[in-house]
mmCIF file with all atom_site columns, C-alpha atoms in Angstrom:
data_model
loop_
_atom_site.group_PDB
_atom_site.id
_atom_site.type_symbol
_atom_site.label_atom_id
_atom_site.label_alt_id
_atom_site.label_comp_id
_atom_site.label_asym_id
_atom_site.label_entity_id
_atom_site.label_seq_id
_atom_site.pdbx_PDB_ins_code
_atom_site.Cartn_x
_atom_site.Cartn_y
_atom_site.Cartn_z
_atom_site.occupancy
_atom_site.B_iso_or_equiv
_atom_site.pdbx_formal_charge
_atom_site.auth_seq_id
_atom_site.auth_comp_id
_atom_site.auth_asym_id
_atom_site.auth_atom_id
_atom_site.pdbx_PDB_model_num
ATOM 1   C CA . MET A 1 1   ? 104.280 96.509  113.984 1.00 0.00 ? 1   MET A CA 1
ATOM 2   C CA . LYS A 1 2   ? 105.161 99.364  111.950 1.00 0.00 ? 2   LYS A CA 1
ATOM 3   C CA . GLU A 1 3   ? 108.158 99.934  113.377 1.00 0.00 ? 3   GLU A CA 1
ATOM 4   C CA . ILE A 1 4   ? 109.711 96.158  112.453 1.00 0.00 ? 4   ILE A CA 1
ATOM 5   C CA . GLU A 1 5   ? 108.559 96.685  108.833 1.00 0.00 ? 5   GLU A CA 1
ATOM 6   C CA . LYS A 1 6   ? 110.104 100.623 108.755 1.00 0.00 ? 6   LYS A CA 1
ATOM 7   C CA . THR A 1 7   ? 113.350 99.198  109.983 1.00 0.00 ? 7   THR A CA 1
ATOM 8   C CA . ILE A 1 8   ? 113.255 96.075  107.473 1.00 0.00 ? 8   ILE A CA 1
ATOM 9   C CA . ALA A 1 9   ? 112.408 98.499  104.566 1.00 0.00 ? 9   ALA A CA 1
ATOM 10  C CA . GLU A 1 10  ? 115.565 100.839 105.417 1.00 0.00 ? 10  GLU A CA 1
ATOM 11  C CA . ILE A 1 11  ? 117.763 97.701  105.430 1.00 0.00 ? 11  ILE A CA 1
ATOM 12  C CA . LEU A 1 12  ? 116.610 96.356  102.063 1.00 0.00 ? 12  LEU A CA 1
ATOM 13  C CA . GLY A 1 13  ? 115.974 99.990  100.559 1.00 0.00 ? 13  GLY A CA 1
ATOM 14  C CA . VAL A 1 14  ? 112.018 99.182  99.733  1.00 0.00 ? 14  VAL A CA 1
ATOM 15  C CA . THR A 1 15  ? 109.199 100.564 101.114 1.00 0.00 ? 15  THR A CA 1
ATOM 16  C CA . PRO A 1 16  ? 107.239 99.509  103.912 1.00 0.00 ? 16  PRO A CA 1
ATOM 17  C CA . GLU A 1 17  ? 104.286 98.538  101.766 1.00 0.00 ? 17  GLU A CA 1
ATOM 18  C CA . GLU A 1 18  ? 106.290 96.209  100.259 1.00 0.00 ? 18  GLU A CA 1
ATOM 19  C CA . ILE A 1 19  ? 107.006 93.932  103.442 1.00 0.00 ? 19  ILE A CA 1
ATOM 20  C CA . SER A 1 20  ? 104.258 91.577  104.301 1.00 0.00 ? 20  SER A CA 1
ATOM 21  C CA . LEU A 1 21  ? 104.500 90.974  107.971 1.00 0.00 ? 21  LEU A CA 1
ATOM 22  C CA . GLU A 1 22  ? 102.352 88.587  109.215 1.00 0.00 ? 22  GLU A CA 1
ATOM 23  C CA . TYR A 1 23  ? 101.059 86.549  112.618 1.00 0.00 ? 23  TYR A CA 1
ATOM 24  C CA . ALA A 1 24  ? 102.962 83.346  112.639 1.00 0.00 ? 24  ALA A CA 1
ATOM 25  C CA . LYS A 1 25  ? 100.885 80.626  111.956 1.00 0.00 ? 25  LYS A CA 1
ATOM 26  C CA . ALA A 1 26  ? 102.698 78.543  114.955 1.00 0.00 ? 26  ALA A CA 1
ATOM 27  C CA . LEU A 1 27  ? 104.030 79.918  118.366 1.00 0.00 ? 27  LEU A CA 1
ATOM 28  C CA . SER A 1 28  ? 107.335 78.088  117.903 1.00 0.00 ? 28  SER A CA 1
ATOM 29  C CA . HIS A 1 29  ? 107.850 80.439  114.488 1.00 0.00 ? 29  HIS A CA 1
ATOM 30  C CA . GLY A 1 30  ? 107.663 83.448  116.774 1.00 0.00 ? 30  GLY A CA 1
ATOM 31  C CA . ASP A 1 31  ? 104.965 86.239  116.975 1.00 0.00 ? 31  ASP A CA 1
ATOM 32  C CA . TYR A 1 32  ? 105.339 87.723  113.407 1.00 0.00 ? 32  TYR A CA 1
ATOM 33  C CA . THR A 1 33  ? 106.672 86.442  110.532 1.00 0.00 ? 33  THR A CA 1
ATOM 34  C CA . THR A 1 34  ? 107.678 87.869  106.999 1.00 0.00 ? 34  THR A CA 1
ATOM 35  C CA . SER A 1 35  ? 108.734 86.450  103.618 1.00 0.00 ? 35  SER A CA 1
ATOM 36  C CA . VAL A 1 36  ? 110.279 89.699  102.210 1.00 0.00 ? 36  VAL A CA 1
ATOM 37  C CA . ALA A 1 37  ? 113.508 87.978  101.769 1.00 0.00 ? 37  ALA A CA 1
ATOM 38  C CA . LEU A 1 38  ? 112.270 85.289  99.764  1.00 0.00 ? 38  LEU A CA 1
ATOM 39  C CA . ILE A 1 39  ? 110.482 87.943  97.566  1.00 0.00 ? 39  ILE A CA 1
ATOM 40  C CA . ARG A 1 40  ? 113.836 89.924  97.062  1.00 0.00 ? 40  ARG A CA 1
ATOM 41  C CA . GLY A 1 41  ? 116.083 86.949  96.780  1.00 0.00 ? 41  GLY A CA 1
ATOM 42  C CA . ALA A 1 42  ? 113.743 85.850  93.520  1.00 0.00 ? 42  ALA A CA 1
ATOM 43  C CA . LYS A 1 43  ? 114.003 89.570  92.390  1.00 0.00 ? 43  LYS A CA 1
ATOM 44  C CA . GLU A 1 44  ? 117.568 89.898  92.762  1.00 0.00 ? 44  GLU A CA 1
ATOM 45  C CA . LYS A 1 45  ? 118.882 86.290  92.024  1.00 0.00 ? 45  LYS A CA 1
ATOM 46  C CA . ILE A 1 46  ? 120.267 86.327  95.578  1.00 0.00 ? 46  ILE A CA 1
ATOM 47  C CA . SER A 1 47  ? 120.094 83.805  98.194  1.00 0.00 ? 47  SER A CA 1
ATOM 48  C CA . PRO A 1 48  ? 116.994 84.624  100.403 1.00 0.00 ? 48  PRO A CA 1
ATOM 49  C CA . LEU A 1 49  ? 118.838 83.056  103.379 1.00 0.00 ? 49  LEU A CA 1
ATOM 50  C CA . GLU A 1 50  ? 121.707 85.978  102.812 1.00 0.00 ? 50  GLU A CA 1
ATOM 51  C CA . ILE A 1 51  ? 119.147 88.246  102.666 1.00 0.00 ? 51  ILE A CA 1
ATOM 52  C CA . ALA A 1 52  ? 117.473 87.103  105.792 1.00 0.00 ? 52  ALA A CA 1
ATOM 53  C CA . GLU A 1 53  ? 120.565 86.842  107.725 1.00 0.00 ? 53  GLU A CA 1
ATOM 54  C CA . LYS A 1 54  ? 121.687 90.256  106.698 1.00 0.00 ? 54  LYS A CA 1
ATOM 55  C CA . CYS A 1 55  ? 118.318 91.521  107.905 1.00 0.00 ? 55  CYS A CA 1
ATOM 56  C CA . LYS A 1 56  ? 118.512 89.766  111.111 1.00 0.00 ? 56  LYS A CA 1
ATOM 57  C CA . GLU A 1 57  ? 122.245 91.119  112.239 1.00 0.00 ? 57  GLU A CA 1
ATOM 58  C CA . LYS A 1 58  ? 121.051 94.905  111.302 1.00 0.00 ? 58  LYS A CA 1
ATOM 59  C CA . LEU A 1 59  ? 117.890 94.089  113.008 1.00 0.00 ? 59  LEU A CA 1
ATOM 60  C CA . GLN A 1 60  ? 119.509 93.024  116.147 1.00 0.00 ? 60  GLN A CA 1
ATOM 61  C CA . ASP A 1 61  ? 121.422 96.189  116.180 1.00 0.00 ? 61  ASP A CA 1
ATOM 62  C CA . SER A 1 62  ? 118.216 97.882  115.783 1.00 0.00 ? 62  SER A CA 1
ATOM 63  C CA . PHE A 1 63  ? 116.895 96.459  119.230 1.00 0.00 ? 63  PHE A CA 1
ATOM 64  C CA . THR A 1 64  ? 117.657 99.347  121.014 1.00 0.00 ? 64  THR A CA 1
ATOM 65  C CA . ARG A 1 65  ? 115.176 101.331 118.393 1.00 0.00 ? 65  ARG A CA 1
ATOM 66  C CA . ILE A 1 66  ? 112.557 98.714  118.547 1.00 0.00 ? 66  ILE A CA 1
ATOM 67  C CA . PRO A 1 67  ? 112.652 97.233  122.468 1.00 0.00 ? 67  PRO A CA 1
ATOM 68  C CA . ASP A 1 68  ? 109.547 94.922  121.657 1.00 0.00 ? 68  ASP A CA 1
ATOM 69  C CA . ILE A 1 69  ? 111.733 92.277  119.844 1.00 0.00 ? 69  ILE A CA 1
ATOM 70  C CA . GLU A 1 70  ? 113.309 89.665  122.071 1.00 0.00 ? 70  GLU A CA 1
ATOM 71  C CA . LYS A 1 71  ? 114.618 87.458  119.325 1.00 0.00 ? 71  LYS A CA 1
ATOM 72  C CA . VAL A 1 72  ? 114.887 87.527  115.451 1.00 0.00 ? 72  VAL A CA 1
ATOM 73  C CA . GLU A 1 73  ? 115.436 84.030  113.919 1.00 0.00 ? 73  GLU A CA 1
ATOM 74  C CA . VAL A 1 74  ? 115.972 82.887  110.405 1.00 0.00 ? 74  VAL A CA 1
ATOM 75  C CA . VAL A 1 75  ? 114.473 79.772  108.974 1.00 0.00 ? 75  VAL A CA 1
ATOM 76  C CA . ASN A 1 76  ? 115.274 78.215  105.965 1.00 0.00 ? 76  ASN A CA 1
ATOM 77  C CA . PRO A 1 77  ? 114.078 78.972  102.861 1.00 0.00 ? 77  PRO A CA 1
ATOM 78  C CA . GLY A 1 78  ? 114.510 82.690  103.860 1.00 0.00 ? 78  GLY A CA 1
ATOM 79  C CA . PHE A 1 79  ? 111.583 83.270  106.527 1.00 0.00 ? 79  PHE A CA 1
ATOM 80  C CA . ILE A 1 80  ? 112.570 86.144  109.294 1.00 0.00 ? 80  ILE A CA 1
ATOM 81  C CA . ASN A 1 81  ? 110.405 85.236  112.428 1.00 0.00 ? 81  ASN A CA 1
ATOM 82  C CA . PHE A 1 82  ? 110.275 87.568  115.467 1.00 0.00 ? 82  PHE A CA 1
ATOM 83  C CA . PHE A 1 83  ? 109.543 87.051  118.970 1.00 0.00 ? 83  PHE A CA 1
ATOM 84  C CA . LEU A 1 84  ? 108.335 89.718  121.126 1.00 0.00 ? 84  LEU A CA 1
ATOM 85  C CA . THR A 1 85  ? 109.133 90.352  124.824 1.00 0.00 ? 85  THR A CA 1
ATOM 86  C CA . ARG A 1 86  ? 106.891 89.361  127.771 1.00 0.00 ? 86  ARG A CA 1
ATOM 87  C CA . THR A 1 87  ? 106.903 93.246  128.492 1.00 0.00 ? 87  THR A CA 1
ATOM 88  C CA . TYR A 1 88  ? 105.184 94.116  125.300 1.00 0.00 ? 88  TYR A CA 1
ATOM 89  C CA . PHE A 1 89  ? 102.294 91.629  126.169 1.00 0.00 ? 89  PHE A CA 1
ATOM 90  C CA . SER A 1 90  ? 101.877 92.754  129.552 1.00 0.00 ? 90  SER A CA 1
ATOM 91  C CA . GLN A 1 91  ? 101.995 96.741  128.295 1.00 0.00 ? 91  GLN A CA 1
ATOM 92  C CA . LYS A 1 92  ? 99.193  95.414  125.749 1.00 0.00 ? 92  LYS A CA 1
ATOM 93  C CA . LEU A 1 93  ? 97.056  93.599  128.531 1.00 0.00 ? 93  LEU A CA 1
ATOM 94  C CA . LEU A 1 94  ? 97.282  96.601  130.576 1.00 0.00 ? 94  LEU A CA 1
ATOM 95  C CA . GLU A 1 95  ? 95.980  98.665  127.633 1.00 0.00 ? 95  GLU A CA 1
ATOM 96  C CA . ILE A 1 96  ? 92.972  96.777  126.987 1.00 0.00 ? 96  ILE A CA 1
ATOM 97  C CA . ALA A 1 97  ? 92.449  96.203  130.657 1.00 0.00 ? 97  ALA A CA 1
ATOM 98  C CA . GLY A 1 98  ? 92.391  100.306 131.003 1.00 0.00 ? 98  GLY A CA 1
ATOM 99  C CA . LYS A 1 99  ? 90.087  100.912 128.116 1.00 0.00 ? 99  LYS A CA 1
ATOM 100 C CA . GLU A 1 100 ? 87.669  98.035  129.593 1.00 0.00 ? 100 GLU A CA 1
ATOM 101 C CA . ASN A 1 101 ? 84.513  98.039  127.764 1.00 0.00 ? 101 ASN A CA 1
ATOM 102 C CA . LEU A 1 102 ? 85.926  100.307 124.992 1.00 0.00 ? 102 LEU A CA 1
ATOM 103 C CA . TYR A 1 103 ? 88.555  98.171  123.978 1.00 0.00 ? 103 TYR A CA 1
ATOM 104 C CA . GLY A 1 104 ? 88.259  97.788  119.719 1.00 0.00 ? 104 GLY A CA 1
ATOM 105 C CA . ARG A 1 105 ? 85.950  100.823 119.626 1.00 0.00 ? 105 ARG A CA 1
ATOM 106 C CA . SER A 1 106 ? 86.440  102.911 116.458 1.00 0.00 ? 106 SER A CA 1
ATOM 107 C CA . GLU A 1 107 ? 84.742  105.316 114.180 1.00 0.00 ? 107 GLU A CA 1
ATOM 108 C CA . SER A 1 108 ? 85.720  103.615 111.064 1.00 0.00 ? 108 SER A CA 1
ATOM 109 C CA . LEU A 1 109 ? 82.357  102.937 109.745 1.00 0.00 ? 109 LEU A CA 1
ATOM 110 C CA . SER A 1 110 ? 81.818  106.659 110.808 1.00 0.00 ? 110 SER A CA 1
ATOM 111 C CA . GLY A 1 111 ? 79.188  108.008 108.033 1.00 0.00 ? 111 GLY A CA 1
ATOM 112 C CA . VAL A 1 112 ? 78.164  104.499 106.853 1.00 0.00 ? 112 VAL A CA 1
ATOM 113 C CA . LYS A 1 113 ? 74.450  104.038 107.069 1.00 0.00 ? 113 LYS A CA 1
ATOM 114 C CA . ALA A 1 114 ? 73.391  100.009 107.171 1.00 0.00 ? 114 ALA A CA 1
ATOM 115 C CA . ILE A 1 115 ? 70.229  98.107  107.462 1.00 0.00 ? 115 ILE A CA 1
ATOM 116 C CA . PHE A 1 116 ? 70.185  94.569  108.714 1.00 0.00 ? 116 PHE A CA 1
ATOM 117 C CA . GLU A 1 117 ? 66.985  92.559  108.035 1.00 0.00 ? 117 GLU A CA 1
ATOM 118 C CA . TYR A 1 118 ? 66.853  89.051  109.808 1.00 0.00 ? 118 TYR A CA 1
ATOM 119 C CA . THR A 1 119 ? 64.438  86.460  111.427 1.00 0.00 ? 119 THR A CA 1
ATOM 120 C CA . ASP A 1 120 ? 61.310  86.926  109.043 1.00 0.00 ? 120 ASP A CA 1
ATOM 121 C CA . PRO A 1 121 ? 59.436  84.411  110.748 1.00 0.00 ? 121 PRO A CA 1
ATOM 122 C CA . ASN A 1 122 ? 55.746  83.017  108.943 1.00 0.00 ? 122 ASN A CA 1
ATOM 123 C CA . LEU A 1 123 ? 53.257  84.104  111.309 1.00 0.00 ? 123 LEU A CA 1
ATOM 124 C CA . PHE A 1 124 ? 51.403  80.824  110.129 1.00 0.00 ? 124 PHE A CA 1
ATOM 125 C CA . LYS A 1 125 ? 54.191  78.327  111.003 1.00 0.00 ? 125 LYS A CA 1
ATOM 126 C CA . GLU A 1 126 ? 56.295  77.290  114.326 1.00 0.00 ? 126 GLU A CA 1
ATOM 127 C CA . PHE A 1 127 ? 59.028  79.454  115.349 1.00 0.00 ? 127 PHE A CA 1
ATOM 128 C CA . HIS A 1 128 ? 62.018  77.341  115.111 1.00 0.00 ? 128 HIS A CA 1
ATOM 129 C CA . ILE A 1 129 ? 65.783  77.077  115.560 1.00 0.00 ? 129 ILE A CA 1
ATOM 130 C CA . GLY A 1 130 ? 66.580  78.418  112.316 1.00 0.00 ? 130 GLY A CA 1
ATOM 131 C CA . HIS A 1 131 ? 64.810  82.024  113.330 1.00 0.00 ? 131 HIS A CA 1
ATOM 132 C CA . PHE A 1 132 ? 67.203  81.686  116.255 1.00 0.00 ? 132 PHE A CA 1
ATOM 133 C CA . MET A 1 133 ? 70.206  81.481  113.893 1.00 0.00 ? 133 MET A CA 1
ATOM 134 C CA . SER A 1 134 ? 69.211  84.082  111.403 1.00 0.00 ? 134 SER A CA 1
ATOM 135 C CA . ASN A 1 135 ? 68.439  86.090  114.758 1.00 0.00 ? 135 ASN A CA 1
ATOM 136 C CA . THR A 1 136 ? 71.904  85.794  116.020 1.00 0.00 ? 136 THR A CA 1
ATOM 137 C CA . VAL A 1 137 ? 73.924  86.329  113.006 1.00 0.00 ? 137 VAL A CA 1
ATOM 138 C CA . GLY A 1 138 ? 71.525  89.387  112.126 1.00 0.00 ? 138 GLY A CA 1
ATOM 139 C CA . GLU A 1 139 ? 72.197  91.203  115.840 1.00 0.00 ? 139 GLU A CA 1
ATOM 140 C CA . THR A 1 140 ? 75.829  90.205  115.662 1.00 0.00 ? 140 THR A CA 1
ATOM 141 C CA . LEU A 1 141 ? 76.354  92.128  112.428 1.00 0.00 ? 141 LEU A CA 1
ATOM 142 C CA . SER A 1 142 ? 73.890  95.026  113.293 1.00 0.00 ? 142 SER A CA 1
ATOM 143 C CA . ARG A 1 143 ? 76.152  95.468  116.999 1.00 0.00 ? 143 ARG A CA 1
ATOM 144 C CA . MET A 1 144 ? 79.260  94.700  115.341 1.00 0.00 ? 144 MET A CA 1
ATOM 145 C CA . SER A 1 145 ? 78.557  97.576  112.794 1.00 0.00 ? 145 SER A CA 1
ATOM 146 C CA . GLU A 1 146 ? 77.689  100.116 115.542 1.00 0.00 ? 146 GLU A CA 1
ATOM 147 C CA . TRP A 1 147 ? 80.600  99.188  117.593 1.00 0.00 ? 147 TRP A CA 1
ATOM 148 C CA . LEU A 1 148 ? 82.439  100.750 114.407 1.00 0.00 ? 148 LEU A CA 1
ATOM 149 C CA . GLY A 1 149 ? 80.470  103.852 114.494 1.00 0.00 ? 149 GLY A CA 1
ATOM 150 C CA . ALA A 1 150 ? 78.108  103.105 111.489 1.00 0.00 ? 150 ALA A CA 1
ATOM 151 C CA . GLU A 1 151 ? 73.971  104.211 111.775 1.00 0.00 ? 151 GLU A CA 1
ATOM 152 C CA . VAL A 1 152 ? 72.205  100.861 111.908 1.00 0.00 ? 152 VAL A CA 1
ATOM 153 C CA . LYS A 1 153 ? 68.586  99.845  111.182 1.00 0.00 ? 153 LYS A CA 1
ATOM 154 C CA . ARG A 1 154 ? 67.012  96.702  112.027 1.00 0.00 ? 154 ARG A CA 1
ATOM 155 C CA . ALA A 1 155 ? 64.281  95.385  110.135 1.00 0.00 ? 155 ALA A CA 1
ATOM 156 C CA . CYS A 1 156 ? 61.792  92.466  110.171 1.00 0.00 ? 156 CYS A CA 1
ATOM 157 C CA . TYR A 1 157 ? 58.983  91.941  107.811 1.00 0.00 ? 157 TYR A CA 1
ATOM 158 C CA . GLN A 1 158 ? 56.775  89.759  109.739 1.00 0.00 ? 158 GLN A CA 1
ATOM 159 C CA . GLY A 1 159 ? 55.160  86.719  107.488 1.00 0.00 ? 159 GLY A CA 1
ATOM 160 C CA . ASP A 1 160 ? 57.016  88.212  104.417 1.00 0.00 ? 160 ASP A CA 1
#
């Protein structure tokens, strides 16, 4: 949520890169959380709770600019938790459904050439479950790399 990072950066007078907005580990802590108030409090020798409360107040004033936020919560010792609206999630689900089988596809590995070697069964021994595992991992990595735009070659040197 770049909008949240940008707004917090404006409020605290920092760059958006200094703000670590992460997924909350528990649903009760919201959808996103940040510890920026703890970091700023330590640097400026101010209570992190004061900084977090200041951020919360100004963020609530910004809800018109960031309509996807339902609620902002401050938790001791200075974490700021963000709860997103149901509308936000509904829109994301519609976006995913609209892309059908292409959701998540990108060209982030475009221009990258990769070779995946896997399985390599010994011709003079029985094929076993270990080969299946190697096959599954190798093929998964190959397909994921292709999905991200890489040029992929697969190799299997029989009995080598």
